[in-house]
Tab-separated table of N, CA and C in Angstrom:
chain	number	residue	atom	x	y	z
B	177	MET	N	126.940	118.330	-131.546
B	177	MET	CA	125.539	118.207	-131.907
B	177	MET	C	125.006	116.916	-131.289
B	178	ASN	N	123.917	117.026	-130.534
B	178	ASN	CA	123.309	115.853	-129.921
B	178	ASN	C	122.241	115.279	-130.830
B	179	LEU	N	122.468	114.076	-131.291
B	179	LEU	CA	121.507	113.383	-132.135
B	179	LEU	C	120.944	112.207	-131.351
B	180	SER	N	119.684	111.892	-131.600
B	180	SER	CA	119.057	110.765	-130.916
B	180	SER	C	119.586	109.452	-131.482
B	181	ASN	N	119.370	108.383	-130.736
B	181	ASN	CA	119.765	107.059	-131.220
B	181	ASN	C	119.056	106.729	-132.526
B	182	LEU	N	117.774	107.090	-132.614
B	182	LEU	CA	117.022	106.840	-133.841
B	182	LEU	C	117.646	107.591	-135.015
B	183	GLN	N	117.992	108.853	-134.806
B	183	GLN	CA	118.604	109.635	-135.881
B	183	GLN	C	119.931	109.020	-136.320
B	184	LEU	N	120.725	108.566	-135.365
B	184	LEU	CA	122.017	107.961	-135.708
B	184	LEU	C	121.847	106.665	-136.492
B	185	ILE	N	120.909	105.822	-136.063
B	185	ILE	CA	120.732	104.560	-136.788
B	185	ILE	C	120.184	104.816	-138.187
B	186	MET	N	119.320	105.822	-138.330
B	186	MET	CA	118.801	106.157	-139.664
B	186	MET	C	119.928	106.675	-140.552
B	187	MET	N	120.785	107.515	-139.996
B	187	MET	CA	121.918	108.025	-140.767
B	187	MET	C	122.836	106.879	-141.184
B	188	GLY	N	123.034	105.929	-140.288
B	188	GLY	CA	123.855	104.774	-140.614
B	188	GLY	C	123.279	103.973	-141.769
B	189	GLU	N	121.967	103.827	-141.782
B	189	GLU	CA	121.324	103.059	-142.855
B	189	GLU	C	121.410	103.793	-144.192
B	190	VAL	N	121.135	105.098	-144.191
B	190	VAL	CA	121.178	105.818	-145.476
B	190	VAL	C	122.613	106.101	-145.922
B	191	SER	N	123.585	105.848	-145.044
B	191	SER	CA	124.979	105.964	-145.487
B	191	SER	C	125.360	104.756	-146.351
B	192	GLN	N	124.661	103.653	-146.166
B	192	GLN	CA	124.921	102.429	-146.934
B	192	GLN	C	124.290	102.491	-148.320
B	193	VAL	N	123.017	102.915	-148.347
B	193	VAL	CA	122.261	102.969	-149.599
B	193	VAL	C	121.133	103.988	-149.428
B	194	GLN	N	120.873	104.778	-150.464
B	194	GLN	CA	119.773	105.739	-150.356
B	194	GLN	C	118.459	104.969	-150.343
B	195	MET	N	117.504	105.462	-149.563
B	195	MET	CA	116.226	104.763	-149.454
B	195	MET	C	115.113	105.717	-149.081
B	196	THR	N	113.890	105.262	-149.299
B	196	THR	CA	112.712	106.056	-148.954
B	196	THR	C	112.451	105.939	-147.459
B	197	GLY	N	111.620	106.831	-146.950
B	197	GLY	CA	111.210	106.756	-145.555
B	197	GLY	C	110.478	105.459	-145.260
B	198	TYR	N	109.664	105.017	-146.220
B	198	TYR	CA	108.939	103.755	-146.060
B	198	TYR	C	109.914	102.587	-145.935
B	199	ASP	N	110.894	102.536	-146.843
B	199	ASP	CA	111.887	101.452	-146.808
B	199	ASP	C	112.708	101.499	-145.523
B	200	LEU	N	113.026	102.695	-145.075
B	200	LEU	CA	113.794	102.867	-143.846
B	200	LEU	C	112.993	102.361	-142.648
B	201	THR	N	111.717	102.718	-142.588
B	201	THR	CA	110.854	102.260	-141.498
B	201	THR	C	110.784	100.740	-141.484
B	202	LYS	N	110.572	100.158	-142.642
B	202	LYS	CA	110.472	98.702	-142.768
B	202	LYS	C	111.771	98.028	-142.319
B	203	LEU	N	112.904	98.559	-142.753
B	203	LEU	CA	114.207	98.000	-142.401
B	203	LEU	C	114.450	98.067	-140.894
B	204	LEU	N	114.135	99.216	-140.290
B	204	LEU	CA	114.359	99.366	-138.852
B	204	LEU	C	113.471	98.417	-138.055
B	205	LEU	N	112.228	98.245	-138.489
B	205	LEU	CA	111.333	97.304	-137.813
B	205	LEU	C	111.863	95.877	-137.922
B	206	GLU	N	112.381	95.522	-139.091
B	206	GLU	CA	112.966	94.188	-139.283
B	206	GLU	C	114.153	93.968	-138.356
B	207	LYS	N	114.860	95.038	-138.045
B	207	LYS	CA	116.023	94.943	-137.159
B	207	LYS	C	115.637	95.055	-135.688
B	208	GLY	N	114.336	95.161	-135.416
B	208	GLY	CA	113.876	95.204	-134.039
B	208	GLY	C	113.822	96.589	-133.427
B	209	TRP	N	114.030	97.628	-134.234
B	209	TRP	CA	113.981	98.999	-133.731
B	209	TRP	C	112.541	99.478	-133.802
B	210	LYS	N	112.019	99.949	-132.700
B	210	LYS	CA	110.631	100.383	-132.673
B	210	LYS	C	110.537	101.871	-132.987
B	211	ALA	N	110.013	102.174	-134.156
B	211	ALA	CA	109.828	103.566	-134.577
B	211	ALA	C	108.665	103.611	-135.562
B	212	SER	N	107.815	104.593	-135.389
B	212	SER	CA	106.663	104.736	-136.281
B	212	SER	C	107.071	105.489	-137.546
B	213	HIS	N	106.203	105.403	-138.561
B	213	HIS	CA	106.436	106.174	-139.789
B	213	HIS	C	106.577	107.652	-139.453
B	214	GLN	N	105.716	108.143	-138.544
B	214	GLN	CA	105.746	109.560	-138.177
B	214	GLN	C	107.093	109.945	-137.575
B	215	GLN	N	107.621	109.101	-136.687
B	215	GLN	CA	108.927	109.386	-136.081
B	215	GLN	C	110.020	109.440	-137.148
B	216	ILE	N	109.989	108.469	-138.045
B	216	ILE	CA	111.009	108.402	-139.096
B	216	ILE	C	110.984	109.669	-139.944
B	217	TYR	N	109.795	110.027	-140.449
B	217	TYR	CA	109.691	111.194	-141.332
B	217	TYR	C	110.004	112.491	-140.590
B	218	ARG	N	109.557	112.595	-139.330
B	218	ARG	CA	109.839	113.800	-138.547
B	218	ARG	C	111.342	113.960	-138.333
B	219	ASP	N	111.998	112.875	-137.915
B	219	ASP	CA	113.432	112.962	-137.646
B	219	ASP	C	114.254	113.115	-138.922
B	220	MET	N	113.824	112.492	-140.005
B	220	MET	CA	114.549	112.687	-141.270
B	220	MET	C	114.411	114.139	-141.727
B	221	GLY	N	113.253	114.742	-141.482
B	221	GLY	CA	113.063	116.162	-141.787
B	221	GLY	C	114.012	117.034	-140.980
B	222	LYS	N	114.183	116.695	-139.692
B	222	LYS	CA	115.120	117.441	-138.845
B	222	LYS	C	116.551	117.287	-139.356
B	223	LEU	N	116.902	116.053	-139.729
B	223	LEU	CA	118.256	115.809	-140.240
B	223	LEU	C	118.496	116.553	-141.546
B	224	GLU	N	117.450	116.659	-142.360
B	224	GLU	CA	117.579	117.411	-143.617
B	224	GLU	C	117.799	118.895	-143.326
B	225	LYS	N	117.033	119.446	-142.369
B	225	LYS	CA	117.206	120.863	-142.009
B	225	LYS	C	118.603	121.134	-141.459
B	226	LEU	N	119.177	120.145	-140.783
B	226	LEU	CA	120.535	120.288	-140.247
B	226	LEU	C	121.606	120.070	-141.316
B	227	GLY	N	121.182	119.672	-142.507
B	227	GLY	CA	122.126	119.440	-143.597
B	227	GLY	C	122.860	118.111	-143.500
B	228	LEU	N	122.310	117.176	-142.710
B	228	LEU	CA	122.977	115.888	-142.519
B	228	LEU	C	122.503	114.826	-143.506
B	229	VAL	N	121.294	114.997	-144.011
B	229	VAL	CA	120.791	114.143	-145.093
B	229	VAL	C	120.205	115.049	-146.157
B	230	SER	N	120.136	114.532	-147.363
B	230	SER	CA	119.488	115.278	-148.441
B	230	SER	C	118.472	114.365	-149.105
B	231	LEU	N	117.602	114.985	-149.879
B	231	LEU	CA	116.555	114.252	-150.584
B	231	LEU	C	116.815	114.278	-152.071
B	232	GLU	N	116.580	113.148	-152.697
B	232	GLU	CA	116.611	113.081	-154.154
B	232	GLU	C	115.209	112.664	-154.586
B	233	TYR	N	114.628	113.430	-155.494
B	233	TYR	CA	113.277	113.134	-155.975
B	233	TYR	C	113.369	112.321	-157.256
B	234	VAL	N	112.698	111.173	-157.257
B	234	VAL	CA	112.690	110.289	-158.425
B	234	VAL	C	111.273	110.265	-158.984
B	235	PRO	N	111.096	110.750	-160.233
B	235	PRO	CA	109.751	110.770	-160.823
B	235	PRO	C	109.198	109.349	-161.001
B	236	GLN	N	107.889	109.222	-160.757
B	236	GLN	CA	107.176	107.962	-160.964
B	236	GLN	C	105.930	108.261	-161.778
B	237	SER	N	105.619	107.428	-162.718
B	237	SER	CA	104.433	107.687	-163.545
B	237	SER	C	103.164	107.347	-162.766
B	238	GLY	N	102.251	108.311	-162.739
B	238	GLY	CA	100.966	108.129	-162.077
B	238	GLY	C	101.007	108.193	-160.566
B	239	LYS	N	102.156	108.475	-159.989
B	239	LYS	CA	102.304	108.548	-158.533
B	239	LYS	C	103.127	109.782	-158.193
B	240	PRO	N	103.059	110.195	-156.927
B	240	PRO	CA	103.953	111.294	-156.513
B	240	PRO	C	105.414	110.856	-156.650
B	241	ASP	N	106.299	111.830	-156.779
B	241	ASP	CA	107.728	111.529	-156.872
B	241	ASP	C	108.185	110.753	-155.638
B	242	LYS	N	109.067	109.797	-155.859
B	242	LYS	CA	109.654	109.034	-154.760
B	242	LYS	C	110.754	109.891	-154.142
B	243	LYS	N	110.777	109.963	-152.807
B	243	LYS	CA	111.801	110.735	-152.095
B	243	LYS	C	112.833	109.765	-151.526
B	244	LEU	N	114.058	109.878	-152.003
B	244	LEU	CA	115.141	109.037	-151.509
B	244	LEU	C	116.058	109.860	-150.612
B	245	TYR	N	116.305	109.344	-149.415
B	245	TYR	CA	117.209	110.010	-148.484
B	245	TYR	C	118.623	109.498	-148.700
B	246	LEU	N	119.592	110.416	-148.622
B	246	LEU	CA	120.991	110.024	-148.665
B	246	LEU	C	121.787	110.897	-147.705
B	247	LEU	N	122.869	110.343	-147.208
B	247	LEU	CA	123.704	111.035	-146.240
B	247	LEU	C	124.592	112.053	-146.944
B	248	THR	N	124.681	113.242	-146.383
B	248	THR	CA	125.549	114.288	-146.930
B	248	THR	C	126.954	114.130	-146.329
B	249	PRO	N	127.947	114.826	-146.872
B	249	PRO	CA	129.280	114.790	-146.250
B	249	PRO	C	129.244	115.254	-144.782
B	250	ALA	N	128.432	116.267	-144.480
B	250	ALA	CA	128.310	116.718	-143.082
B	250	ALA	C	127.697	115.611	-142.224
B	251	GLY	N	126.741	114.887	-142.787
B	251	GLY	CA	126.132	113.764	-142.076
B	251	GLY	C	127.135	112.653	-141.831
B	252	GLN	N	127.971	112.388	-142.822
B	252	GLN	CA	129.009	111.360	-142.667
B	252	GLN	C	129.981	111.752	-141.560
B	253	GLU	N	130.303	113.041	-141.488
B	253	GLU	CA	131.198	113.526	-140.433
B	253	GLU	C	130.566	113.328	-139.054
B	254	GLN	N	129.279	113.671	-138.929
B	254	GLN	CA	128.578	113.481	-137.654
B	254	GLN	C	128.518	112.005	-137.275
B	255	LEU	N	128.272	111.163	-138.262
B	255	LEU	CA	128.203	109.725	-138.010
B	255	LEU	C	129.564	109.200	-137.552
B	256	THR	N	130.624	109.662	-138.176
B	256	THR	CA	131.981	109.275	-137.779
B	256	THR	C	132.266	109.740	-136.354
B	257	ASN	N	131.855	110.965	-136.016
B	257	ASN	CA	132.038	111.477	-134.652
B	257	ASN	C	131.282	110.628	-133.638
B	258	ALA	N	130.092	110.163	-134.016
B	258	ALA	CA	129.276	109.351	-133.113
B	258	ALA	C	129.964	108.025	-132.791
B	259	LEU	N	130.764	107.529	-133.724
B	259	LEU	CA	131.475	106.269	-133.489
B	259	LEU	C	132.536	106.414	-132.404
B	260	ASP	N	132.972	107.643	-132.142
B	260	ASP	CA	133.985	107.902	-131.122
B	260	ASP	C	133.385	108.220	-129.754
B	261	THR	N	132.084	108.085	-129.605
B	261	THR	CA	131.400	108.427	-128.361
B	261	THR	C	131.761	107.447	-127.245
B	262	GLU	N	131.988	107.993	-126.061
B	262	GLU	CA	132.236	107.161	-124.882
B	262	GLU	C	130.942	106.433	-124.518
B	263	PRO	N	131.013	105.139	-124.224
B	263	PRO	CA	129.793	104.427	-123.833
B	263	PRO	C	129.289	104.908	-122.474
B	264	SER	N	127.991	104.878	-122.314
B	264	SER	CA	127.400	105.239	-121.028
B	264	SER	C	126.642	104.029	-120.498
B	265	ILE	N	126.561	103.938	-119.197
B	265	ILE	CA	125.803	102.862	-118.564
B	265	ILE	C	124.543	103.491	-117.995
B	266	SER	N	123.424	103.013	-118.501
B	266	SER	CA	122.137	103.587	-118.105
B	266	SER	C	121.792	103.207	-116.674
B	267	ARG	N	121.184	104.141	-116.000
B	267	ARG	CA	120.664	103.909	-114.665
B	267	ARG	C	119.229	103.448	-114.813
B	268	ILE	N	118.857	102.442	-114.074
B	268	ILE	CA	117.509	101.899	-114.214
B	268	ILE	C	116.583	102.565	-113.202
B	269	GLN	N	115.690	103.355	-113.716
B	269	GLN	CA	114.635	103.967	-112.906
B	269	GLN	C	113.359	103.869	-113.728
B	270	ASP	N	112.745	102.701	-113.693
B	270	ASP	CA	111.579	102.473	-114.530
B	270	ASP	C	110.348	102.169	-113.683
B	271	GLU	N	109.257	101.842	-114.357
B	271	GLU	CA	108.006	101.601	-113.634
B	271	GLU	C	108.100	100.379	-112.733
B	272	ALA	N	108.935	99.399	-113.069
B	272	ALA	CA	109.076	98.217	-112.216
B	272	ALA	C	109.606	98.611	-110.838
B	273	LEU	N	110.532	99.551	-110.779
B	273	LEU	CA	111.032	100.003	-109.476
B	273	LEU	C	109.943	100.701	-108.673
B	274	VAL	N	109.117	101.464	-109.358
B	274	VAL	CA	107.996	102.122	-108.672
B	274	VAL	C	107.117	101.062	-108.023
B	275	HIS	N	106.777	100.018	-108.788
B	275	HIS	CA	105.895	98.971	-108.266
B	275	HIS	C	106.583	98.111	-107.211
B	276	LEU	N	107.907	98.007	-107.271
B	276	LEU	CA	108.641	97.321	-106.211
B	276	LEU	C	108.455	98.073	-104.897
B	277	PHE	N	108.652	99.387	-104.927
B	277	PHE	CA	108.528	100.178	-103.708
B	277	PHE	C	107.082	100.305	-103.237
B	278	LEU	N	106.147	100.053	-104.139
B	278	LEU	CA	104.730	100.004	-103.751
B	278	LEU	C	104.331	98.603	-103.295
B	279	ALA	N	105.274	97.666	-103.368
B	279	ALA	CA	105.035	96.263	-103.008
B	279	ALA	C	103.829	95.701	-103.762
B	280	ASN	N	103.769	95.988	-105.055
B	280	ASN	CA	102.636	95.609	-105.899
B	280	ASN	C	102.860	94.219	-106.505
B	281	THR	N	102.442	93.206	-105.785
B	281	THR	CA	102.605	91.823	-106.231
B	281	THR	C	101.902	91.576	-107.557
B	282	TYR	N	100.701	92.097	-107.700
B	282	TYR	CA	99.922	91.888	-108.926
B	282	TYR	C	100.709	92.350	-110.153
B	283	TYR	N	101.339	93.505	-110.062
B	283	TYR	CA	102.140	94.029	-111.176
B	283	TYR	C	103.209	93.017	-111.592
B	284	PHE	N	103.917	92.468	-110.613
B	284	PHE	CA	105.015	91.551	-110.928
B	284	PHE	C	104.524	90.198	-111.427
B	285	GLU	N	103.356	89.771	-110.974
B	285	GLU	CA	102.769	88.547	-111.534
B	285	GLU	C	102.461	88.749	-113.019
B	286	GLN	N	101.888	89.896	-113.348
B	286	GLN	CA	101.582	90.209	-114.744
B	286	GLN	C	102.858	90.399	-115.562
B	287	LEU	N	103.840	91.053	-114.968
B	287	LEU	CA	105.109	91.279	-115.656
B	287	LEU	C	105.790	89.954	-115.989
B	288	GLU	N	105.786	89.034	-115.040
B	288	GLU	CA	106.409	87.732	-115.300
B	288	GLU	C	105.733	87.031	-116.482
B	289	CYS	N	104.418	87.060	-116.530
B	289	CYS	CA	103.685	86.438	-117.652
B	289	CYS	C	104.058	87.089	-118.982
B	290	ARG	N	104.068	88.408	-119.008
B	290	ARG	CA	104.386	89.123	-120.252
B	290	ARG	C	105.828	88.877	-120.685
B	291	LEU	N	106.736	88.850	-119.725
B	291	LEU	CA	108.138	88.586	-120.054
B	291	LEU	C	108.302	87.186	-120.638
B	292	ARG	N	107.640	86.211	-120.041
B	292	ARG	CA	107.751	84.832	-120.546
B	292	ARG	C	107.174	84.717	-121.960
B	293	GLU	N	106.077	85.424	-122.226
B	293	GLU	CA	105.498	85.418	-123.581
B	293	GLU	C	106.471	86.031	-124.588
B	294	ARG	N	107.055	87.163	-124.223
B	294	ARG	CA	107.989	87.844	-125.121
B	294	ARG	C	109.247	86.999	-125.351
B	295	LEU	N	109.725	86.358	-124.290
B	295	LEU	CA	110.895	85.493	-124.418
B	295	LEU	C	110.621	84.335	-125.375
B	296	LYS	N	109.448	83.758	-125.280
B	296	LYS	CA	109.074	82.655	-126.177
B	296	LYS	C	109.106	83.127	-127.632
B	297	THR	N	108.533	84.301	-127.886
B	297	THR	CA	108.512	84.860	-129.243
B	297	THR	C	109.927	85.120	-129.751
B	298	LEU	N	110.761	85.716	-128.908
B	298	LEU	CA	112.137	86.025	-129.315
B	298	LEU	C	112.943	84.760	-129.597
B	299	ARG	N	112.768	83.747	-128.761
B	299	ARG	CA	113.512	82.493	-128.971
B	299	ARG	C	113.152	81.862	-130.309
B	300	GLU	N	111.908	82.029	-130.719
B	300	GLU	CA	111.478	81.494	-132.015
B	300	GLU	C	112.100	82.274	-133.174
B	301	GLN	N	112.448	83.544	-132.941
B	301	GLN	CA	113.010	84.387	-133.998
B	301	GLN	C	114.520	84.248	-134.141
B	302	VAL	N	115.204	83.883	-133.062
B	302	VAL	CA	116.667	83.794	-133.095
B	302	VAL	C	117.081	82.788	-134.165
B	303	GLY	N	118.045	83.179	-134.963
B	303	GLY	CA	118.535	82.319	-136.029
B	303	GLY	C	117.894	82.592	-137.374
B	304	LYS	N	116.814	83.364	-137.372
B	304	LYS	CA	116.135	83.694	-138.623
B	304	LYS	C	116.571	85.054	-139.150
B	305	GLU	N	117.463	85.704	-138.449
B	305	GLU	CA	117.854	87.079	-138.762
B	305	GLU	C	119.249	87.119	-139.380
B	306	ASP	N	119.571	88.274	-139.988
B	306	ASP	CA	120.944	88.492	-140.436
B	306	ASP	C	121.830	88.603	-139.189
B	307	PRO	N	123.140	88.440	-139.318
B	307	PRO	CA	124.010	88.384	-138.134
B	307	PRO	C	123.891	89.580	-137.182
B	308	LEU	N	123.815	90.802	-137.697
B	308	LEU	CA	123.714	91.962	-136.801
B	308	LEU	C	122.363	92.009	-136.106
B	309	SER	N	121.301	91.726	-136.836
B	309	SER	CA	119.968	91.700	-136.226
B	309	SER	C	119.879	90.580	-135.196
B	310	ALA	N	120.526	89.451	-135.477
B	310	ALA	CA	120.533	88.338	-134.525
B	310	ALA	C	121.237	88.746	-133.232
B	311	LEU	N	122.315	89.510	-133.348
B	311	LEU	CA	123.005	89.993	-132.148
B	311	LEU	C	122.130	90.960	-131.358
B	312	ALA	N	121.419	91.836	-132.053
B	312	ALA	CA	120.510	92.767	-131.375
B	312	ALA	C	119.394	91.995	-130.684
B	313	LEU	N	118.874	90.988	-131.350
B	313	LEU	CA	117.817	90.155	-130.793
B	313	LEU	C	118.322	89.386	-129.572
B	314	THR	N	119.541	88.881	-129.660
B	314	THR	CA	120.140	88.157	-128.541
B	314	THR	C	120.326	89.079	-127.344
B	315	ARG	N	120.705	90.316	-127.596
B	315	ARG	CA	120.855	91.282	-126.496
B	315	ARG	C	119.524	91.482	-125.790
B	316	GLU	N	118.460	91.680	-126.581
B	316	GLU	CA	117.133	91.855	-125.985
B	316	GLU	C	116.733	90.603	-125.214
B	317	LEU	N	117.002	89.454	-125.774
B	317	LEU	CA	116.671	88.184	-125.137
B	317	LEU	C	117.370	88.058	-123.784
B	318	LEU	N	118.656	88.356	-123.746
B	318	LEU	CA	119.411	88.268	-122.494
B	318	LEU	C	118.901	89.262	-121.454
B	319	HIS	N	118.596	90.475	-121.890
B	319	HIS	CA	118.046	91.475	-120.962
B	319	HIS	C	116.723	90.987	-120.377
B	320	LEU	N	115.870	90.454	-121.229
B	320	LEU	CA	114.558	90.002	-120.761
B	320	LEU	C	114.667	88.779	-119.856
B	321	GLU	N	115.627	87.893	-120.129
B	321	GLU	CA	115.832	86.741	-119.244
B	321	GLU	C	116.237	87.207	-117.848
B	322	ILE	N	117.133	88.165	-117.791
B	322	ILE	CA	117.563	88.703	-116.495
B	322	ILE	C	116.401	89.424	-115.811
B	323	GLU	N	115.635	90.178	-116.578
B	323	GLU	CA	114.468	90.879	-116.026
B	323	GLU	C	113.464	89.872	-115.466
B	324	CYS	N	113.274	88.770	-116.169
B	324	CYS	CA	112.352	87.732	-115.710
B	324	CYS	C	112.873	87.093	-114.418
B	325	ASP	N	114.168	86.790	-114.368
B	325	ASP	CA	114.764	86.232	-113.146
B	325	ASP	C	114.593	87.196	-111.978
B	326	TRP	N	114.828	88.477	-112.231
B	326	TRP	CA	114.679	89.487	-111.185
B	326	TRP	C	113.224	89.563	-110.721
B	327	THR	N	112.288	89.473	-111.655
B	327	THR	CA	110.863	89.525	-111.322
B	327	THR	C	110.489	88.371	-110.394
B	328	VAL	N	111.020	87.188	-110.651
B	328	VAL	CA	110.768	86.030	-109.779
B	328	VAL	C	111.331	86.301	-108.382
B	329	LEU	N	112.528	86.883	-108.309
B	329	LEU	CA	113.111	87.241	-107.006
B	329	LEU	C	112.236	88.247	-106.265
B	330	VAL	N	111.717	89.221	-106.994
B	330	VAL	CA	110.837	90.224	-106.381
B	330	VAL	C	109.594	89.544	-105.816
B	331	LEU	N	108.995	88.660	-106.596
B	331	LEU	CA	107.787	87.966	-106.124
B	331	LEU	C	108.077	87.158	-104.861
B	332	ARG	N	109.229	86.508	-104.820
B	332	ARG	CA	109.615	85.772	-103.600
B	332	ARG	C	109.811	86.735	-102.428
B	333	GLY	N	110.428	87.879	-102.710
B	333	GLY	CA	110.662	88.869	-101.658
B	333	GLY	C	109.385	89.522	-101.161
B	334	LEU	N	108.414	89.669	-102.050
B	334	LEU	CA	107.146	90.284	-101.652
B	334	LEU	C	106.210	89.289	-100.972
B	335	ALA	N	106.420	88.001	-101.173
B	335	ALA	CA	105.538	86.982	-100.586
B	335	ALA	C	105.437	87.099	-99.065
B	336	PRO	N	106.558	87.282	-98.335
B	336	PRO	CA	106.423	87.441	-96.876
B	336	PRO	C	105.595	88.674	-96.494
B	337	GLN	N	105.701	89.739	-97.272
B	337	GLN	CA	104.911	90.939	-96.986
B	337	GLN	C	103.431	90.668	-97.196
B	338	GLU	N	103.100	89.874	-98.205
B	338	GLU	CA	101.703	89.508	-98.457
B	338	GLU	C	101.171	88.679	-97.295
B	339	ASP	N	102.020	87.769	-96.769
B	339	ASP	CA	101.613	86.935	-95.636
B	339	ASP	C	101.339	87.793	-94.406
B	340	GLU	N	102.168	88.831	-94.190
B	340	GLU	CA	101.983	89.725	-93.047
B	340	GLU	C	100.687	90.511	-93.165
B	341	LYS	N	100.344	90.953	-94.390
B	341	LYS	CA	99.104	91.698	-94.606
B	341	LYS	C	97.894	90.824	-94.308
B	342	ALA	N	97.982	89.542	-94.673
B	342	ALA	CA	96.861	88.620	-94.484
B	342	ALA	C	96.669	88.286	-93.011
B	343	ALA	N	97.742	88.347	-92.219
B	343	ALA	CA	97.665	87.964	-90.802
B	343	ALA	C	97.027	89.019	-89.951
């Protein structure tokens, strides 16, 4: 069964403690995972249909019942299987490569600015997180530092082409 990364991380969280979709969304955002409420509820619905999570309804006075998600034994089995997955190395084919081949200097000037802003924000956050979130944040930080270094190299490489166009 192919499950998305989002589905796996959600299953991992509800395997620890049952929680609402709202609490799950909040927790994932705190850990740096980008997912909307709609994505969370849609994917939890899919996991429920697959029998990997179940819902427990908790009555609340004056409000709709609270829905708590919990991992089923089948979900625990899938999660255990996911831990045995062979790692894959992603191939990079993103918009930056498109703009490299288009020799779009403006794109890389803007990218460098945005990367530096994001790096500044991340550096301010490091150390304020729990150990696992700090490791995830550090991974993002290292990736962005390398991306920023590469962007500077691209700008240097494109500079001679800009000079040729001007001549």
